Coordinates of C-alpha atoms and ligand atoms in Angstrom, one line a residue:
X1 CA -83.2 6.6 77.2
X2 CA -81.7 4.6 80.2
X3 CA -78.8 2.3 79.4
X4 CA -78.9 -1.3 80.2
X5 CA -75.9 -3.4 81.5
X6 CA -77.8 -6.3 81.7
X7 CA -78.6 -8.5 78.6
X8 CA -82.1 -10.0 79.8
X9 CA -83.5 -11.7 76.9
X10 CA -82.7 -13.2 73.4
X11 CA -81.2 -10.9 70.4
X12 CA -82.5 -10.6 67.0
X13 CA -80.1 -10.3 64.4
X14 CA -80.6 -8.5 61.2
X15 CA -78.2 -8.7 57.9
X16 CA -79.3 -7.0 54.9
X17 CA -76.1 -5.3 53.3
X18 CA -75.3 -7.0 50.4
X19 CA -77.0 -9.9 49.0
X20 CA -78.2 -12.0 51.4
X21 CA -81.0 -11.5 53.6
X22 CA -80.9 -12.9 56.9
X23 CA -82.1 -12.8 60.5
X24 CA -81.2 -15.1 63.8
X25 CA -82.1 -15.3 67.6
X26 CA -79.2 -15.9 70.0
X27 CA -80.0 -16.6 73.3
X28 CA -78.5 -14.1 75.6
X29 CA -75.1 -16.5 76.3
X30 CA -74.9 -16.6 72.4
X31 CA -76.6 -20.0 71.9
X32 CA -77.7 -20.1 68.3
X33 CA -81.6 -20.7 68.6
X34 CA -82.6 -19.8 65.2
X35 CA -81.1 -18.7 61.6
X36 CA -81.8 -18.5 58.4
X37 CA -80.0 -17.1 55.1
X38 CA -82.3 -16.4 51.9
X39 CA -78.9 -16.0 49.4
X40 CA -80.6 -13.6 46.3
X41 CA -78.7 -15.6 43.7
X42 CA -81.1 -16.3 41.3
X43 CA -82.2 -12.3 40.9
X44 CA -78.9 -11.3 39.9
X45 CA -76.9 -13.7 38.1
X46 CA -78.6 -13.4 35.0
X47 CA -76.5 -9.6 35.6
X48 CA -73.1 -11.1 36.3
X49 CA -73.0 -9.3 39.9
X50 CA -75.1 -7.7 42.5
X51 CA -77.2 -5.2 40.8
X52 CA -78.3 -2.5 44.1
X53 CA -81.5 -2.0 43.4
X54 CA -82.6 -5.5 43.1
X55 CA -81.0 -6.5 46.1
X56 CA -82.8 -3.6 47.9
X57 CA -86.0 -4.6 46.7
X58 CA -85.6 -8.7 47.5
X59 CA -84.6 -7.8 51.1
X60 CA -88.2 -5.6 51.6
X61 CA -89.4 -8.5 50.0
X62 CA -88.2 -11.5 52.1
X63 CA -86.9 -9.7 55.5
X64 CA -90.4 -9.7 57.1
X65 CA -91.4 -13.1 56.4
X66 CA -87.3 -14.4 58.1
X67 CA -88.1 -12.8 60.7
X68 CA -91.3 -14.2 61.5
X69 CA -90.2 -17.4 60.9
X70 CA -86.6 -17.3 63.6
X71 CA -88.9 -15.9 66.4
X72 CA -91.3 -18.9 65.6
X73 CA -88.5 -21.3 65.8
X74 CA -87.0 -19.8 68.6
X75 CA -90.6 -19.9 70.1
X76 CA -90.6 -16.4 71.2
X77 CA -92.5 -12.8 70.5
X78 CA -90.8 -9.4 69.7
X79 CA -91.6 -8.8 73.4
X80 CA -89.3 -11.9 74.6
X81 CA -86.5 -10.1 73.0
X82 CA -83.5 -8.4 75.3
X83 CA -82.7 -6.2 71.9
X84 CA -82.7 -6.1 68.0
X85 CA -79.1 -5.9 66.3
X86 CA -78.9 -4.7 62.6
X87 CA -76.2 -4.4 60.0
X88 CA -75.9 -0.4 59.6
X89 CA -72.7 -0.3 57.7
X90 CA -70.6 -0.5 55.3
X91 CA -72.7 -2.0 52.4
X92 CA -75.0 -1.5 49.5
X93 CA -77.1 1.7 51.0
X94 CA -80.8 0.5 49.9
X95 CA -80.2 -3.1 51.7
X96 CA -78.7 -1.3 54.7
X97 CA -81.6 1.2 55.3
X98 CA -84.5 -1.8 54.7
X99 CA -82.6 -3.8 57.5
X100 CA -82.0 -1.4 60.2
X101 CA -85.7 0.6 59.6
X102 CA -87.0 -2.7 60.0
X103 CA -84.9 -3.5 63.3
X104 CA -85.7 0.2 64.5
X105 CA -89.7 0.2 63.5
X106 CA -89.3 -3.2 66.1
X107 CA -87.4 -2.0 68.6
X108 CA -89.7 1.4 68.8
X109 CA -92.5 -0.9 68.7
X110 CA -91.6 -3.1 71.4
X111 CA -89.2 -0.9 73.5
X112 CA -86.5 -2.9 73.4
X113 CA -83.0 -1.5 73.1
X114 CA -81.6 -1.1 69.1
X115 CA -77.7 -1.9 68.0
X116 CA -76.8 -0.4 65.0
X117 CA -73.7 -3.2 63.9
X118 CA -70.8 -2.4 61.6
X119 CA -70.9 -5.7 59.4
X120 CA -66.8 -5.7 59.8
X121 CA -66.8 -6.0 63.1
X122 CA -69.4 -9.0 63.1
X123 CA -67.2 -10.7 61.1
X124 CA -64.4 -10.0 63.4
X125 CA -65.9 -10.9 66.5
X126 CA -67.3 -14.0 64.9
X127 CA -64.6 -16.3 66.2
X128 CA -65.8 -15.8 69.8
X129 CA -69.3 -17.2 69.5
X130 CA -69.4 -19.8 72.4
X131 CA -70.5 -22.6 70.0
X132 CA -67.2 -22.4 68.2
X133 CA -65.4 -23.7 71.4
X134 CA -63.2 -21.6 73.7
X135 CA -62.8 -18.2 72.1
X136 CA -59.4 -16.7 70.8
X137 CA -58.1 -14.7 73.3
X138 CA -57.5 -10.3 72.1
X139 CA -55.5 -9.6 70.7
X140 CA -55.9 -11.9 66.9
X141 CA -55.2 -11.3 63.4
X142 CA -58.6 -11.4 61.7
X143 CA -58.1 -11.9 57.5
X144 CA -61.3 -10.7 55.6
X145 CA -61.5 -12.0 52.4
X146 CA -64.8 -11.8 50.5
X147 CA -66.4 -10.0 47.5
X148 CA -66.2 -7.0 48.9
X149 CA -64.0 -6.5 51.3
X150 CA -60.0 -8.0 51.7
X151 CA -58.2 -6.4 54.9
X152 CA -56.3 -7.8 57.7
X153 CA -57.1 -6.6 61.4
X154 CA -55.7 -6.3 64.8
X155 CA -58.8 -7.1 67.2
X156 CA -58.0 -6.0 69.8
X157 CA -60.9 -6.1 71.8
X158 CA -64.2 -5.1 71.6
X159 CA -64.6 -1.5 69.4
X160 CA -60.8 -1.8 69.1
X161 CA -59.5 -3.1 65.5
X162 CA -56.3 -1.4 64.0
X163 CA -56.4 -2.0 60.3
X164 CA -53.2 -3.0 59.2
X165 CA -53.7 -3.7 55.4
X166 CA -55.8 -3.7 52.2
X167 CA -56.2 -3.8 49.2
X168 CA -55.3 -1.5 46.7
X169 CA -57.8 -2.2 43.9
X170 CA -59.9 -5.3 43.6
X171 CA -61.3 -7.4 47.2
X172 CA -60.1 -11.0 46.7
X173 CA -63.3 -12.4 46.2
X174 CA -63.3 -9.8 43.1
X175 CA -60.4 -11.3 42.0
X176 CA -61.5 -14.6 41.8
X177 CA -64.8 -13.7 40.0
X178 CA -63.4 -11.4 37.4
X179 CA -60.6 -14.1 36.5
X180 CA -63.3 -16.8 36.8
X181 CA -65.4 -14.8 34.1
X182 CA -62.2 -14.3 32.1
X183 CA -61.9 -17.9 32.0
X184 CA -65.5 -17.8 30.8
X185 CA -67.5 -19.7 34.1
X186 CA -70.2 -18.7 35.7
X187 CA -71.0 -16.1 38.4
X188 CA -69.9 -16.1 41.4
X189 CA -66.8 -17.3 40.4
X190 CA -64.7 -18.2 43.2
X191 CA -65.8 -22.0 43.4
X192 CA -66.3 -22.5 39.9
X193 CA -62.2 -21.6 39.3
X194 CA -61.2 -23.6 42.3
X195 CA -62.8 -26.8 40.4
X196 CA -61.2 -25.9 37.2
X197 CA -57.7 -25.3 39.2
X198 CA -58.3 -28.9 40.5
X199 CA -57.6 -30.2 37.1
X200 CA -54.6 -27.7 35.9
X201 CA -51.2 -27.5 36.6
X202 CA -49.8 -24.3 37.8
X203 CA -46.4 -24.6 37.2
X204 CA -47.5 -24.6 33.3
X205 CA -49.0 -21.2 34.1
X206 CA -46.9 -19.1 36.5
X207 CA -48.7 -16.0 36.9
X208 CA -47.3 -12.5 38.9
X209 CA -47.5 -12.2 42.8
X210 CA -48.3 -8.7 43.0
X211 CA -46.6 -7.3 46.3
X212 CA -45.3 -10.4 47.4
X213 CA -42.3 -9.6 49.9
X214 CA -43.2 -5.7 50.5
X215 CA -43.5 -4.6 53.6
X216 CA -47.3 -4.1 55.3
X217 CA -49.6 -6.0 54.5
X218 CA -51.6 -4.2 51.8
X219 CA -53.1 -6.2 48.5
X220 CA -53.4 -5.3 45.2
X221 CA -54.6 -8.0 42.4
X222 CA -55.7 -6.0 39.6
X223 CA -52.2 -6.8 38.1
X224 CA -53.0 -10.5 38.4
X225 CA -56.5 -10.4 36.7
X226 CA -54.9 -8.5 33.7
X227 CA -51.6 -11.4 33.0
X228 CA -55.0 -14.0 33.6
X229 CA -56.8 -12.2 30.6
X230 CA -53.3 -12.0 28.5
X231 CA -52.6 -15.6 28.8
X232 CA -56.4 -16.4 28.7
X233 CA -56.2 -14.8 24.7
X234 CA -53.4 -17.2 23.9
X235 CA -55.1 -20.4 25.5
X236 CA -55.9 -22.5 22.7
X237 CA -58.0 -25.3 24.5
X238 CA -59.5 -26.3 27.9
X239 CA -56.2 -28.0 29.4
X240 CA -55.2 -24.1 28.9
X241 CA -57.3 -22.7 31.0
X242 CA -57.6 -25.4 33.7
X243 CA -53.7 -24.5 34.1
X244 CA -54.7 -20.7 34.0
X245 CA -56.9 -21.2 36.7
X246 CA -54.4 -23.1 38.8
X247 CA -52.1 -20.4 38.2
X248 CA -54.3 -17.9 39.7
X249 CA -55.2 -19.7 42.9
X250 CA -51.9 -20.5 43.3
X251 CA -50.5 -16.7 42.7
X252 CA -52.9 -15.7 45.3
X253 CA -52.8 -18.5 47.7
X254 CA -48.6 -17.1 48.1
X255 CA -49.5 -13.2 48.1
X256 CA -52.0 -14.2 50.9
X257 CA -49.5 -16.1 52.8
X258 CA -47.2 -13.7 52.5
X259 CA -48.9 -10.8 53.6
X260 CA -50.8 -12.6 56.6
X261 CA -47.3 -13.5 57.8
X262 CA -46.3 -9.6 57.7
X263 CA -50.0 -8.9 59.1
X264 CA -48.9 -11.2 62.5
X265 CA -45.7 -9.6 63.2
X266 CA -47.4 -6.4 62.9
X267 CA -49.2 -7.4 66.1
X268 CA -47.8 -7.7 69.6
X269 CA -48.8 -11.4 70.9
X270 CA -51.3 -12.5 68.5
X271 CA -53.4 -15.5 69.8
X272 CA -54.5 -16.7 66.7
X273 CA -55.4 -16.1 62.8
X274 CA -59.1 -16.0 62.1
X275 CA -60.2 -16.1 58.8
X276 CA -63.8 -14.7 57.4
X277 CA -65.3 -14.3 54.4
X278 CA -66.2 -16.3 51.3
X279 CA -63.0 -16.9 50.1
X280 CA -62.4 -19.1 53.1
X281 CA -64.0 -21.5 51.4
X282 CA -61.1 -22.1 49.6
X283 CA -58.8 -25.5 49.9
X284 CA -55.7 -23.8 48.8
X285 CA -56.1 -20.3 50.4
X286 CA -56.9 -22.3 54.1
X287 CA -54.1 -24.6 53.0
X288 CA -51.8 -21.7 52.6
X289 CA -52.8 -19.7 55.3
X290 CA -52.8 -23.2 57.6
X291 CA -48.9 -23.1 56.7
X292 CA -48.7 -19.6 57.8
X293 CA -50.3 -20.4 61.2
X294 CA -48.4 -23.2 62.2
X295 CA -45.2 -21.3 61.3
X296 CA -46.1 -18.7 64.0
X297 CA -47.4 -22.0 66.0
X298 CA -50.8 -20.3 66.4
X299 CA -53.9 -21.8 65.5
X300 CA -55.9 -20.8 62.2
X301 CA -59.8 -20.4 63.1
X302 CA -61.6 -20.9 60.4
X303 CA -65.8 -20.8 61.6
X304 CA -67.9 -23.3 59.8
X305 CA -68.5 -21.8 56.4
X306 CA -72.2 -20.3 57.0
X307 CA -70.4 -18.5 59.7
X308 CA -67.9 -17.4 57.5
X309 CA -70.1 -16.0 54.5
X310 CA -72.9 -13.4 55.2
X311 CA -75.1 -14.1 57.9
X312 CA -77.5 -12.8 60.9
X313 CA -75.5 -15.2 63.5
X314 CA -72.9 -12.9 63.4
X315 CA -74.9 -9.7 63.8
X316 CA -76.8 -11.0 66.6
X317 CA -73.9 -12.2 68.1
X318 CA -71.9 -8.4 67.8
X319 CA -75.2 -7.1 69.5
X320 CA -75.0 -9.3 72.2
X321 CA -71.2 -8.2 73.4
X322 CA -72.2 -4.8 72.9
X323 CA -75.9 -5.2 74.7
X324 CA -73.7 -6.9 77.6
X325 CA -71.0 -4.0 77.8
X326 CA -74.0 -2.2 78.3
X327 CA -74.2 -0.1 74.6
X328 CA -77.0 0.7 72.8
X329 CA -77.5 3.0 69.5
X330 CA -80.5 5.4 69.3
X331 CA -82.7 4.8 66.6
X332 CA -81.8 7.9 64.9
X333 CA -78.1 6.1 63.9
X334 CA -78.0 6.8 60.4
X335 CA -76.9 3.9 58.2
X336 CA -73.4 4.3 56.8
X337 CA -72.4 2.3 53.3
X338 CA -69.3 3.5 54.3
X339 CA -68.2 2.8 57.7
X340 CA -64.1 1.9 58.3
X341 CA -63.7 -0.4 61.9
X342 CA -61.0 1.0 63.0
X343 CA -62.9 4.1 63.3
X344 CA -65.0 2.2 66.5
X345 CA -64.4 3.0 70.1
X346 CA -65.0 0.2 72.7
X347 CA -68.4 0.8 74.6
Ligands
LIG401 O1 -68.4 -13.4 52.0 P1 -69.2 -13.6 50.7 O2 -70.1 -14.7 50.7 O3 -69.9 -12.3 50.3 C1 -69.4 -11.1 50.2 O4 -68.7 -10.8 49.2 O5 -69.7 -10.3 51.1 O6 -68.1 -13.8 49.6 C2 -68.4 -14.1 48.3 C3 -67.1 -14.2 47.5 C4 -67.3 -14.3 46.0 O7 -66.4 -13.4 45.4 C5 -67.0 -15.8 45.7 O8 -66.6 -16.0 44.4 C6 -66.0 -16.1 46.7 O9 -66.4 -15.4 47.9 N1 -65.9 -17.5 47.0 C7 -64.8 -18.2 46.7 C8 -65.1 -19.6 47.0 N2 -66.3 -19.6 47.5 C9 -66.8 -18.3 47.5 N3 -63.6 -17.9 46.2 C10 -62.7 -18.8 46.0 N4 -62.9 -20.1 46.2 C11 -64.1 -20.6 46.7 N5 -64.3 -21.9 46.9
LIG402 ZN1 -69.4 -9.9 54.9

């Protein structure tokens, strides 16, 4: 098939890898024209977590109907489109292949050009969507921090990112849900603590800082989940726990600081610190990482939070720099639950 360098119409964006199924149009110089996010909490918190299957099934389920409706509200047809761009990789395998067959079975259909998108680097090349205000110049220090993945990055530039850290056992997000259930809240976890942690005091619960002032910037917080659960036995009533909880957040807002201060001076010039991910939902880890920022006097970019979870803005948005450095993937690209970022090559 010929390559295109030109971008000529409006890019679909697919994201089906975890548990959220969602689709956007981006006009070609990345204006947002449609989006929407069908979150599948209600099928699998009656499980505690993200049970595969389900989420495979919700996302045949609801995927062609989310499409329909962003091309309707972008008022265009599958023809109007200058390509499709679908999460391939890494995630939850049945999601993954319902997303990007759907994207391909459209792109055949229509001829338009397919990009299969490694969910990573959406994330990563997030902060440069023009709506966001003047983009972060290569290279910056992208922090990841969700349920599933917790890594800092070197972008570099586009198809370059240089993993400097992760973590060693549980993603962050993990963390906060497996303390949070220890603590005996709901699923997910992470904002439920952060309201207890409001009313504790964390100096009456000092809690371990696994790896705090190694070198690198890998994580680990298994350690931490297990002292949560050891002093969760002993609490005797709710005031307990509230300063449990405060604990944790605290522990992991100064392991985070920490090791995305050793992530920046493991990069020549960073321009800024972006982070991604659920977790950046939290007041103390952005108040923490804030500090770290204006240390290094670089700015923290923090996208508005629907940019920052799991969505189809940022697919679309991937697929447009890499429609425009004149990539494309043939529909034969095999989705990948896993697929590392550093492993990409610049178009
Ligand atoms: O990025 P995300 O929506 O989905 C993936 O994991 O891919 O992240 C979800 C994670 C969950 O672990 C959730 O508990 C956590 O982000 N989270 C938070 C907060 N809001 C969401 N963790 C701490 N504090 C919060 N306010
Ligand atoms: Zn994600």
């Amino acid at each position: 098939m010929e390559r295109i360098d030109h971008l000529t119409g409006p890019v679909l964006g697919i994201e089906s890898s975890c548990d959220e199924t969602a689709a956007a149009v981006l006009a070609a110089d990345g204006t947002i024209l449609a989006e929407v996010v069908r979150s599948q909490l209600a099928e699998h918190v009656a499980f505690g977590g993200v049970v595969p299957e389900i989420a495979a099934r919700a996302h045949l389920a609801h995927l062609p109907a989310l499409v329909a409706r962003v091309l309707e509200e972008a008022g265009i047809g599958p023809q109007d489109l200058g390509g499709i761009a679908a999460t391939s990789g890494p995630g939850l395998i049945g999601g993954l292949v319902v997303g990007a067959s759907f994207a391909k079975g459209m792109a055949l259909a229509n001829q338009k050009p397919f990009i299969a998108v490694n969910h990573l680097e959406a994330h990563a090349l997030t902060p440069r969507l023009p709506s966001l205000g003047a983009p972060p110049a290569f290279p910056y220090l992208l922090l990841l921090l969700s349920g599933g993945h917790c890594q800092c990055v070197a972008v570099e530039g586009l198809g370059q990112y240089r993993r400097l850290g992760s973590t060693l056992d549980d993603a962050i997000g993990e963390a906060f849900d497996k303390s949070a259930k220890i603590l005996g809240l709901g699923w997910p976890g992470g904002p439920l603590l952060e309201r207890l942690a409001a009313t504790g005091d964390a100096k009456r619960a000092p809690l371990p800082r696994p790896l705090f002032g190694r070198a690198g910037c890998d994580f680990s917080f298994s350690g931490l989940k297990t002292a949560v659960a050891q002093k969760a036995a002993k609490a005797t009533c709710d005031q307990d726990r509230a300063d449990l909880a405060a604990g944790f957040q605290a522990s992991v807002a100064a392991v985070l600081a920490d090791r995305a201060a050793h992530a920046l001076a493991m990069i020549d010039g960073p321009t800024a610190m972006v982070v991604a991910g659920g977790v950046a939902a939290n007041g103390a880890v952005r108040a923490a990482l804030a500090g770290v920022a204006a240390r290094a006097g670089l700015p923290l970019v923090a996208p508005p939070i629907r940019l920052c979870t799991d969505n189809a803005v940022m697919v679309a948005w991937a697929g447009i720099e890499r429609l425009r450095a004149g990539d494309r993937d043939p529909v034969g690209h095999a989705p990948r639950p896993r697929w590392p970022l550093d492993t990409l090559t610049a178009p």
